[in-house]
Structure formats: structure tokens, C-alpha cells
Amino acid sequence: MGTDPLPLDEETIRVLSGVTTATLTTVLLKKGLRNIWIRQARPLHDKPRRRVGRAFTLRFVPAREDLATPASWASPISTRAAIEAMPVGCIAVVDAMGVTDAGIFGDILCSRMQKRGVAALITDGVVRDVEGVMGTQLPVWCQGVAAPASVAGLTFVAWQEPIGCGGVAVFPNDIVVADADGAVLIPAALLAEVIAEAVEQERLEGWIMTQVAAGVALPGLYPPNAETRARYEAWVRTQG
């Protein structure tokens, strides 16, 4: 299969952990990228803490009776083998084709991912053994839950290859940020400039919120006109 994700440095994780997915979609929109929010991937836990990591991709295709069997779980090409290839800090992004009647992972597999230091699981499909999955403390973003196993509707075929998840093209080493609003993909080649612009966007919007709280009307404030921009830049200078 493909190569391991490159590790993210601690500073990148720290900075992106302070940036909302909503802000990231705005920054990426300004760069012409509209299709970067993974549809159908909702947080399984209440009030999830923001997670940041390189994408480790897994891909399912429709079930075929000679391949999608319980015996396939012991195959060299299996979800079990893929989990053992996941490096610490990665985010597992799983193309389950939006299937909602076959759980791709249950409590045992999620527990092993948690033990290996995987940062999160994101899929456009569903999980099973939901109480046990919740108990593992592995952060999960998915479409819901279903009792049947993955082989009831899916065949696992590969890891660390380009996939489509929730309608988004995901490549190994892309960066994923997930929070209460869902999961957003940052193309690896754009990481540095997205970080710089996202931090500035967060600071600007934080200042705008103080102006709204002070009773300032929105026209000319958001988005800022020249006068508002000048006031904001004067405020920035006072921040050292």
C-alpha cells in the first residue's frame, strides 16, 4: 500500500487546534477551493475537541459475495492490517461510499486505533458497537450507527491511496481538521499559506465580534470596509 503520512510538527498542530473549521472553509474559499468539507461526517461525541492530523486513507467498494466474508478479516489486505500501519497522530479517513447499513469499525478496532495513538476516525459511513466505540474515547466523525458488520455491505480494498470521502477528494498526507462543525481538508501543498491566513482571519473575526458586542452595525464592518480595516489595523498595532 502507500507510504506512511508525514508527521505534523507540534507547532502546526497547536496553531490549527485554535482555528475553527468554519474559518478554514472561508480561507480555502478565497483560494478557490469550495469542496473541502466532508459531507455526512458528524461528531459521534458531544462537544468534540478539535483534532488535527495527516490523512491516513482507507477505501471500501461495494460488497462482493466472494470477497466480503468474515474470513476476509484475516487477509493481508484488511482493516486490521491497515490499522497496524497507522502512525501516531494520523487521522483515519475512510471512504465507505456513504453506506449506512454496515458498520465499518466497532469497539475492538477503535480501541486498537486509540491504543496506537490515532488522532481521530472520519468516515462518510457508519460505525457499530456504538457504546463500546464511545467507551474507547477515540474521536469519531461519521454518519451514524448500524449493527451489521462491514462485510454486510462493503469490501475493503486498500489503504493510503487517494479516496473520495463525503464527496471530497482526499490524498494521503493532506491535513484534516475536525470539530463540532465537521471535518475540513487542507491540501498538503497549501498548508503553510492556509495557516498564515487562517490565523489572521481568526484574529480579525475575533475583533469584529467585539465591535458587534459594542453595538456597531454590520454594513462596512463585516466584511470590513477601508475605514473598518484601518481601525482594525490600529488595534493590531496596540497588541504588540
PDB file of C-alpha atoms in Angstrom:
ATOM      1  CA  MET A   1       0.000   0.000   0.000  1.00  0.00           C
ATOM      2  CA  GLY A   2       1.039   3.658   0.055  1.00  0.00           C
ATOM      3  CA  THR A   3       3.581   5.356   2.242  1.00  0.00           C
ATOM      4  CA  ASP A   4       3.068   6.474   5.818  1.00  0.00           C
ATOM      5  CA  PRO A   5       1.836  10.044   6.392  1.00  0.00           C
ATOM      6  CA  LEU A   6       4.496  12.606   7.186  1.00  0.00           C
ATOM      7  CA  PRO A   7       4.203  13.669  10.832  1.00  0.00           C
ATOM      8  CA  LEU A   8       2.863  17.124  11.584  1.00  0.00           C
ATOM      9  CA  ASP A   9       5.080  19.277  13.779  1.00  0.00           C
ATOM     10  CA  GLU A  10       3.750  20.308  17.173  1.00  0.00           C
ATOM     11  CA  GLU A  11       3.528  23.982  16.246  1.00  0.00           C
ATOM     12  CA  THR A  12       1.295  23.253  13.254  1.00  0.00           C
ATOM     13  CA  ILE A  13      -0.977  21.133  15.431  1.00  0.00           C
ATOM     14  CA  ARG A  14      -1.067  23.838  18.108  1.00  0.00           C
ATOM     15  CA  VAL A  15      -1.949  26.601  15.660  1.00  0.00           C
ATOM     16  CA  LEU A  16      -4.593  24.656  13.744  1.00  0.00           C
ATOM     17  CA  SER A  17      -6.127  23.459  17.003  1.00  0.00           C
ATOM     18  CA  GLY A  18      -7.042  27.104  17.578  1.00  0.00           C
ATOM     19  CA  VAL A  19      -8.684  27.613  14.175  1.00  0.00           C
ATOM     20  CA  THR A  20     -12.296  26.633  13.541  1.00  0.00           C
ATOM     21  CA  THR A  21     -13.299  24.569  10.533  1.00  0.00           C
ATOM     22  CA  ALA A  22     -15.647  27.417   9.621  1.00  0.00           C
ATOM     23  CA  THR A  23     -12.694  29.784   9.349  1.00  0.00           C
ATOM     24  CA  LEU A  24     -10.741  27.248   7.319  1.00  0.00           C
ATOM     25  CA  THR A  25     -13.582  26.931   4.795  1.00  0.00           C
ATOM     26  CA  THR A  26     -13.558  30.713   4.381  1.00  0.00           C
ATOM     27  CA  VAL A  27      -9.798  30.827   3.845  1.00  0.00           C
ATOM     28  CA  LEU A  28      -9.938  27.961   1.339  1.00  0.00           C
ATOM     29  CA  LEU A  29     -12.910  29.545  -0.432  1.00  0.00           C
ATOM     30  CA  LYS A  30     -10.793  32.650  -1.041  1.00  0.00           C
ATOM     31  CA  LYS A  31      -8.287  30.342  -2.735  1.00  0.00           C
ATOM     32  CA  GLY A  32     -10.992  28.911  -4.976  1.00  0.00           C
ATOM     33  CA  LEU A  33     -11.470  25.640  -3.068  1.00  0.00           C
ATOM     34  CA  ARG A  34     -15.146  25.015  -2.348  1.00  0.00           C
ATOM     35  CA  ASN A  35     -15.296  21.246  -1.995  1.00  0.00           C
ATOM     36  CA  ILE A  36     -13.255  20.630   1.151  1.00  0.00           C
ATOM     37  CA  TRP A  37     -15.915  19.953   3.847  1.00  0.00           C
ATOM     38  CA  ILE A  38     -16.538  16.215   4.230  1.00  0.00           C
ATOM     39  CA  ARG A  39     -20.266  15.643   3.985  1.00  0.00           C
ATOM     40  CA  GLN A  40     -22.039  13.188   6.282  1.00  0.00           C
ATOM     41  CA  ALA A  41     -19.178  13.153   8.801  1.00  0.00           C
ATOM     42  CA  ARG A  42     -20.718  14.349  12.053  1.00  0.00           C
ATOM     43  CA  PRO A  43     -19.154  14.100  15.517  1.00  0.00           C
ATOM     44  CA  LEU A  44     -20.250  10.991  17.386  1.00  0.00           C
ATOM     45  CA  HIS A  45     -19.339  12.553  20.735  1.00  0.00           C
ATOM     46  CA  ASP A  46     -20.929  15.679  22.188  1.00  0.00           C
ATOM     47  CA  LYS A  47     -18.734  18.795  22.205  1.00  0.00           C
ATOM     48  CA  PRO A  48     -15.755  17.189  20.497  1.00  0.00           C
ATOM     49  CA  ARG A  49     -12.312  18.678  20.982  1.00  0.00           C
ATOM     50  CA  ARG A  50     -10.789  19.901  17.729  1.00  0.00           C
ATOM     51  CA  ARG A  51      -8.497  17.338  16.109  1.00  0.00           C
ATOM     52  CA  VAL A  52      -5.703  17.935  13.611  1.00  0.00           C
ATOM     53  CA  GLY A  53      -3.689  15.351  11.690  1.00  0.00           C
ATOM     54  CA  ARG A  54      -2.438  13.987   8.402  1.00  0.00           C
ATOM     55  CA  ALA A  55      -4.931  11.873   6.481  1.00  0.00           C
ATOM     56  CA  PHE A  56      -4.411   8.117   6.517  1.00  0.00           C
ATOM     57  CA  THR A  57      -6.853   6.898   3.897  1.00  0.00           C
ATOM     58  CA  LEU A  58      -8.847   3.656   3.700  1.00  0.00           C
ATOM     59  CA  ARG A  59     -11.148   2.606   0.881  1.00  0.00           C
ATOM     60  CA  PHE A  60     -14.139   0.311   0.628  1.00  0.00           C
ATOM     61  CA  VAL A  61     -16.010  -0.731  -2.528  1.00  0.00           C
ATOM     62  CA  PRO A  62     -19.427  -2.408  -2.782  1.00  0.00           C
ATOM     63  CA  ALA A  63     -19.664  -5.842  -1.200  1.00  0.00           C
ATOM     64  CA  ARG A  64     -18.962  -8.818  -3.446  1.00  0.00           C
ATOM     65  CA  GLU A  65     -20.003 -12.128  -2.002  1.00  0.00           C
ATOM     66  CA  ASP A  66     -16.748 -13.984  -2.684  1.00  0.00           C
ATOM     67  CA  LEU A  67     -14.656 -11.234  -1.065  1.00  0.00           C
ATOM     68  CA  ALA A  68     -16.810  -9.652   1.650  1.00  0.00           C
ATOM     69  CA  THR A  69     -16.772 -12.526   4.135  1.00  0.00           C
ATOM     70  CA  PRO A  70     -15.774 -12.861   7.799  1.00  0.00           C
ATOM     71  CA  ALA A  71     -12.722 -14.795   6.554  1.00  0.00           C
ATOM     72  CA  SER A  72     -11.527 -11.620   4.805  1.00  0.00           C
ATOM     73  CA  TRP A  73     -10.835 -10.040   8.193  1.00  0.00           C
ATOM     74  CA  ALA A  74      -7.694 -12.191   8.409  1.00  0.00           C
ATOM     75  CA  SER A  75      -6.486 -11.206   4.922  1.00  0.00           C
ATOM     76  CA  PRO A  76      -3.249  -9.240   4.454  1.00  0.00           C
ATOM     77  CA  ILE A  77      -5.465  -6.595   2.852  1.00  0.00           C
ATOM     78  CA  SER A  78      -7.878  -5.902   5.670  1.00  0.00           C
ATOM     79  CA  THR A  79      -8.955  -3.154   8.005  1.00  0.00           C
ATOM     80  CA  ARG A  80      -6.944  -4.926  10.709  1.00  0.00           C
ATOM     81  CA  ALA A  81      -3.745  -4.720   8.665  1.00  0.00           C
ATOM     82  CA  ALA A  82      -4.442  -1.090   7.795  1.00  0.00           C
ATOM     83  CA  ILE A  83      -4.826  -0.162  11.455  1.00  0.00           C
ATOM     84  CA  GLU A  84      -1.442  -1.685  12.233  1.00  0.00           C
ATOM     85  CA  ALA A  85       0.072   0.615   9.576  1.00  0.00           C
ATOM     86  CA  MET A  86      -1.409   3.792  11.085  1.00  0.00           C
ATOM     87  CA  PRO A  87       1.240   6.062  12.605  1.00  0.00           C
ATOM     88  CA  VAL A  88       0.785   8.059  15.802  1.00  0.00           C
ATOM     89  CA  GLY A  89      -1.114  11.301  15.253  1.00  0.00           C
ATOM     90  CA  CYS A  90      -2.720  10.433  11.923  1.00  0.00           C
ATOM     91  CA  ILE A  91      -6.426  10.842  11.215  1.00  0.00           C
ATOM     92  CA  ALA A  92      -8.028   7.801   9.603  1.00  0.00           C
ATOM     93  CA  VAL A  93     -10.252   8.957   6.742  1.00  0.00           C
ATOM     94  CA  VAL A  94     -12.443   6.163   5.409  1.00  0.00           C
ATOM     95  CA  ASP A  95     -14.311   6.047   2.115  1.00  0.00           C
ATOM     96  CA  ALA A  96     -17.362   3.927   2.938  1.00  0.00           C
ATOM     97  CA  MET A  97     -19.331   5.194  -0.072  1.00  0.00           C
ATOM     98  CA  GLY A  98     -21.947   6.706   2.232  1.00  0.00           C
ATOM     99  CA  VAL A  99     -23.253   3.225   3.120  1.00  0.00           C
ATOM    100  CA  THR A 100     -25.407   3.380   6.247  1.00  0.00           C
ATOM    101  CA  ASP A 101     -26.356  -0.254   6.863  1.00  0.00           C
ATOM    102  CA  ALA A 102     -22.888  -1.735   7.516  1.00  0.00           C
ATOM    103  CA  GLY A 103     -20.638  -0.528  10.326  1.00  0.00           C
ATOM    104  CA  ILE A 104     -17.049  -0.170   9.113  1.00  0.00           C
ATOM    105  CA  PHE A 105     -15.453  -0.319  12.584  1.00  0.00           C
ATOM    106  CA  GLY A 106     -16.601  -1.471  16.011  1.00  0.00           C
ATOM    107  CA  ASP A 107     -15.282  -1.182  19.538  1.00  0.00           C
ATOM    108  CA  ILE A 108     -12.335  -3.585  19.157  1.00  0.00           C
ATOM    109  CA  LEU A 109     -10.900  -1.876  16.085  1.00  0.00           C
ATOM    110  CA  CYS A 110     -11.492   1.595  17.524  1.00  0.00           C
ATOM    111  CA  SER A 111      -9.833   0.542  20.771  1.00  0.00           C
ATOM    112  CA  ARG A 112      -6.769  -0.600  18.854  1.00  0.00           C
ATOM    113  CA  MET A 113      -6.653   2.704  16.957  1.00  0.00           C
ATOM    114  CA  GLN A 114      -6.834   4.593  20.229  1.00  0.00           C
ATOM    115  CA  LYS A 115      -4.029   2.447  21.642  1.00  0.00           C
ATOM    116  CA  ARG A 116      -1.875   3.216  18.589  1.00  0.00           C
ATOM    117  CA  GLY A 117      -2.313   6.954  19.088  1.00  0.00           C
ATOM    118  CA  VAL A 118      -4.571   7.642  16.107  1.00  0.00           C
ATOM    119  CA  ALA A 119      -5.976  11.158  16.487  1.00  0.00           C
ATOM    120  CA  ALA A 120      -9.457  10.504  15.065  1.00  0.00           C
ATOM    121  CA  LEU A 121     -11.628   8.454  12.713  1.00  0.00           C
ATOM    122  CA  ILE A 122     -13.577  10.227   9.986  1.00  0.00           C
ATOM    123  CA  THR A 123     -15.912   8.476   7.561  1.00  0.00           C
ATOM    124  CA  ASP A 124     -18.927   9.076   5.368  1.00  0.00           C
ATOM    125  CA  GLY A 125     -20.217   5.703   6.582  1.00  0.00           C
ATOM    126  CA  VAL A 126     -21.257   4.393   9.988  1.00  0.00           C
ATOM    127  CA  VAL A 127     -19.791   2.514  12.952  1.00  0.00           C
ATOM    128  CA  ARG A 128     -21.151  -0.375  15.013  1.00  0.00           C
ATOM    129  CA  ASP A 129     -20.964  -1.336  18.716  1.00  0.00           C
ATOM    130  CA  VAL A 130     -21.593   2.332  19.407  1.00  0.00           C
ATOM    131  CA  GLU A 131     -21.494   2.132  23.205  1.00  0.00           C
ATOM    132  CA  GLY A 132     -18.168   0.360  23.060  1.00  0.00           C
ATOM    133  CA  VAL A 133     -16.837   2.794  20.456  1.00  0.00           C
ATOM    134  CA  MET A 134     -17.800   5.706  22.685  1.00  0.00           C
ATOM    135  CA  GLY A 135     -16.057   3.973  25.559  1.00  0.00           C
ATOM    136  CA  THR A 136     -12.749   3.801  23.676  1.00  0.00           C
ATOM    137  CA  GLN A 137     -12.529   7.607  23.708  1.00  0.00           C
ATOM    138  CA  LEU A 138     -11.418   7.564  20.069  1.00  0.00           C
ATOM    139  CA  PRO A 139     -12.855  10.736  18.490  1.00  0.00           C
ATOM    140  CA  VAL A 140     -15.184   9.698  15.660  1.00  0.00           C
ATOM    141  CA  TRP A 141     -16.923  11.665  12.928  1.00  0.00           C
ATOM    142  CA  CYS A 142     -19.413   9.532  10.969  1.00  0.00           C
ATOM    143  CA  GLN A 143     -22.921   9.357   9.522  1.00  0.00           C
ATOM    144  CA  GLY A 144     -24.392   7.266  12.313  1.00  0.00           C
ATOM    145  CA  VAL A 145     -24.505   3.701  13.577  1.00  0.00           C
ATOM    146  CA  ALA A 146     -25.577   0.278  12.305  1.00  0.00           C
ATOM    147  CA  ALA A 147     -25.405  -3.169  13.852  1.00  0.00           C
ATOM    148  CA  PRO A 148     -24.285  -5.220  10.783  1.00  0.00           C
ATOM    149  CA  ALA A 149     -20.574  -5.687  10.105  1.00  0.00           C
ATOM    150  CA  SER A 150     -18.804  -4.016   7.187  1.00  0.00           C
ATOM    151  CA  VAL A 151     -18.920  -7.169   5.040  1.00  0.00           C
ATOM    152  CA  ALA A 152     -22.717  -6.942   5.020  1.00  0.00           C
ATOM    153  CA  GLY A 153     -22.423  -4.121   2.521  1.00  0.00           C
ATOM    154  CA  LEU A 154     -18.786  -3.334   1.759  1.00  0.00           C
ATOM    155  CA  THR A 155     -15.489  -4.852   0.647  1.00  0.00           C
ATOM    156  CA  PHE A 156     -12.269  -3.362   1.985  1.00  0.00           C
ATOM    157  CA  VAL A 157      -9.669  -2.950  -0.753  1.00  0.00           C
ATOM    158  CA  ALA A 158      -6.862  -0.511   0.078  1.00  0.00           C
ATOM    159  CA  TRP A 159      -5.210   1.992   2.341  1.00  0.00           C
ATOM    160  CA  GLN A 160      -3.022   5.043   1.719  1.00  0.00           C
ATOM    161  CA  GLU A 161      -4.424   5.680  -1.744  1.00  0.00           C
ATOM    162  CA  PRO A 162      -6.496   8.637  -2.991  1.00  0.00           C
ATOM    163  CA  ILE A 163     -10.129   8.292  -1.953  1.00  0.00           C
ATOM    164  CA  GLY A 164     -13.413  10.129  -2.055  1.00  0.00           C
ATOM    165  CA  CYS A 165     -14.976  10.686   1.366  1.00  0.00           C
ATOM    166  CA  GLY A 166     -18.214  12.589   1.698  1.00  0.00           C
ATOM    167  CA  GLY A 167     -17.744  13.888  -1.831  1.00  0.00           C
ATOM    168  CA  VAL A 168     -14.252  15.246  -1.120  1.00  0.00           C
ATOM    169  CA  ALA A 169     -11.055  14.049  -2.784  1.00  0.00           C
ATOM    170  CA  VAL A 170      -8.623  13.041  -0.033  1.00  0.00           C
ATOM    171  CA  PHE A 171      -4.985  12.180  -0.688  1.00  0.00           C
ATOM    172  CA  PRO A 172      -2.542  10.676   1.801  1.00  0.00           C
ATOM    173  CA  ASN A 173      -0.668  13.457   3.635  1.00  0.00           C
ATOM    174  CA  ASP A 174      -3.452  16.012   3.197  1.00  0.00           C
ATOM    175  CA  ILE A 175      -4.283  17.667   6.507  1.00  0.00           C
ATOM    176  CA  VAL A 176      -7.637  17.200   8.198  1.00  0.00           C
ATOM    177  CA  VAL A 177      -9.127  19.432  10.884  1.00  0.00           C
ATOM    178  CA  ALA A 178     -12.319  18.260  12.600  1.00  0.00           C
ATOM    179  CA  ASP A 179     -14.503  19.923  15.214  1.00  0.00           C
ATOM    180  CA  ALA A 180     -18.182  20.374  16.083  1.00  0.00           C
ATOM    181  CA  ASP A 181     -18.898  21.717  12.582  1.00  0.00           C
ATOM    182  CA  GLY A 182     -17.461  18.639  10.876  1.00  0.00           C
ATOM    183  CA  ALA A 183     -14.227  17.835   9.059  1.00  0.00           C
ATOM    184  CA  VAL A 184     -12.325  20.040   6.608  1.00  0.00           C
ATOM    185  CA  LEU A 185      -9.464  19.053   4.329  1.00  0.00           C
ATOM    186  CA  ILE A 186      -6.412  21.231   3.696  1.00  0.00           C
ATOM    187  CA  PRO A 187      -4.391  20.170   0.638  1.00  0.00           C
ATOM    188  CA  ALA A 188      -0.840  19.379   1.765  1.00  0.00           C
ATOM    189  CA  ALA A 189       0.720  21.801  -0.706  1.00  0.00           C
ATOM    190  CA  LEU A 190      -1.316  24.719   0.695  1.00  0.00           C
ATOM    191  CA  LEU A 191      -0.690  24.094   4.388  1.00  0.00           C
ATOM    192  CA  ALA A 192       1.751  26.926   5.125  1.00  0.00           C
ATOM    193  CA  GLU A 193      -0.230  29.674   3.426  1.00  0.00           C
ATOM    194  CA  VAL A 194      -3.548  28.427   4.817  1.00  0.00           C
ATOM    195  CA  ILE A 195      -2.148  28.503   8.355  1.00  0.00           C
ATOM    196  CA  ALA A 196      -0.915  32.078   7.950  1.00  0.00           C
ATOM    197  CA  GLU A 197      -4.197  33.318   6.516  1.00  0.00           C
ATOM    198  CA  ALA A 198      -6.360  31.329   8.936  1.00  0.00           C
ATOM    199  CA  VAL A 199      -4.634  32.787  11.993  1.00  0.00           C
ATOM    200  CA  GLU A 200      -5.163  36.311  10.649  1.00  0.00           C
ATOM    201  CA  GLN A 201      -8.810  35.539   9.765  1.00  0.00           C
ATOM    202  CA  GLU A 202      -9.466  34.272  13.302  1.00  0.00           C
ATOM    203  CA  ARG A 203      -7.933  37.409  14.800  1.00  0.00           C
ATOM    204  CA  LEU A 204      -9.950  39.686  12.502  1.00  0.00           C
ATOM    205  CA  GLU A 205     -13.214  37.909  13.233  1.00  0.00           C
ATOM    206  CA  GLY A 206     -12.488  37.968  16.956  1.00  0.00           C
ATOM    207  CA  TRP A 207     -12.080  41.741  16.782  1.00  0.00           C
ATOM    208  CA  ILE A 208     -15.248  42.067  14.691  1.00  0.00           C
ATOM    209  CA  MET A 209     -17.136  40.194  17.405  1.00  0.00           C
ATOM    210  CA  THR A 210     -16.016  42.802  19.945  1.00  0.00           C
ATOM    211  CA  GLN A 211     -17.388  45.503  17.647  1.00  0.00           C
ATOM    212  CA  VAL A 212     -20.703  43.709  17.271  1.00  0.00           C
ATOM    213  CA  ALA A 213     -20.878  43.394  21.060  1.00  0.00           C
ATOM    214  CA  ALA A 214     -20.284  47.146  21.273  1.00  0.00           C
ATOM    215  CA  GLY A 215     -23.283  47.786  19.023  1.00  0.00           C
ATOM    216  CA  VAL A 216     -21.582  48.511  15.692  1.00  0.00           C
ATOM    217  CA  ALA A 217     -23.828  47.832  12.666  1.00  0.00           C
ATOM    218  CA  LEU A 218     -22.764  45.122  10.202  1.00  0.00           C
ATOM    219  CA  PRO A 219     -22.614  47.099   6.924  1.00  0.00           C
ATOM    220  CA  GLY A 220     -18.993  48.111   6.496  1.00  0.00           C
ATOM    221  CA  LEU A 221     -17.969  46.027   9.475  1.00  0.00           C
ATOM    222  CA  TYR A 222     -18.363  42.519   8.081  1.00  0.00           C
ATOM    223  CA  PRO A 223     -16.816  42.353   5.603  1.00  0.00           C
ATOM    224  CA  PRO A 224     -14.703  45.327   6.675  1.00  0.00           C
ATOM    225  CA  ASN A 225     -14.571  48.429   4.503  1.00  0.00           C
ATOM    226  CA  ALA A 226     -11.495  50.668   4.345  1.00  0.00           C
ATOM    227  CA  GLU A 227     -12.432  52.622   7.477  1.00  0.00           C
ATOM    228  CA  THR A 228     -13.066  49.457   9.490  1.00  0.00           C
ATOM    229  CA  ARG A 229      -9.862  47.912   8.192  1.00  0.00           C
ATOM    230  CA  ALA A 230      -7.924  50.980   9.341  1.00  0.00           C
ATOM    231  CA  ARG A 231      -9.470  50.759  12.823  1.00  0.00           C
ATOM    232  CA  TYR A 232      -8.640  47.048  12.969  1.00  0.00           C
ATOM    233  CA  GLU A 233      -5.043  47.601  11.919  1.00  0.00           C
ATOM    234  CA  ALA A 234      -4.674  50.329  14.535  1.00  0.00           C
ATOM    235  CA  TRP A 235      -5.952  47.847  17.132  1.00  0.00           C
ATOM    236  CA  VAL A 236      -3.498  45.206  15.924  1.00  0.00           C
ATOM    237  CA  ARG A 237      -0.610  47.631  16.478  1.00  0.00           C
ATOM    238  CA  THR A 238      -1.646  48.005  20.099  1.00  0.00           C
ATOM    239  CA  GLN A 239      -1.410  44.253  20.611  1.00  0.00           C
ATOM    240  CA  GLY A 240       2.357  44.211  20.308  1.00  0.00           C
TER     241      GLY A 240
END
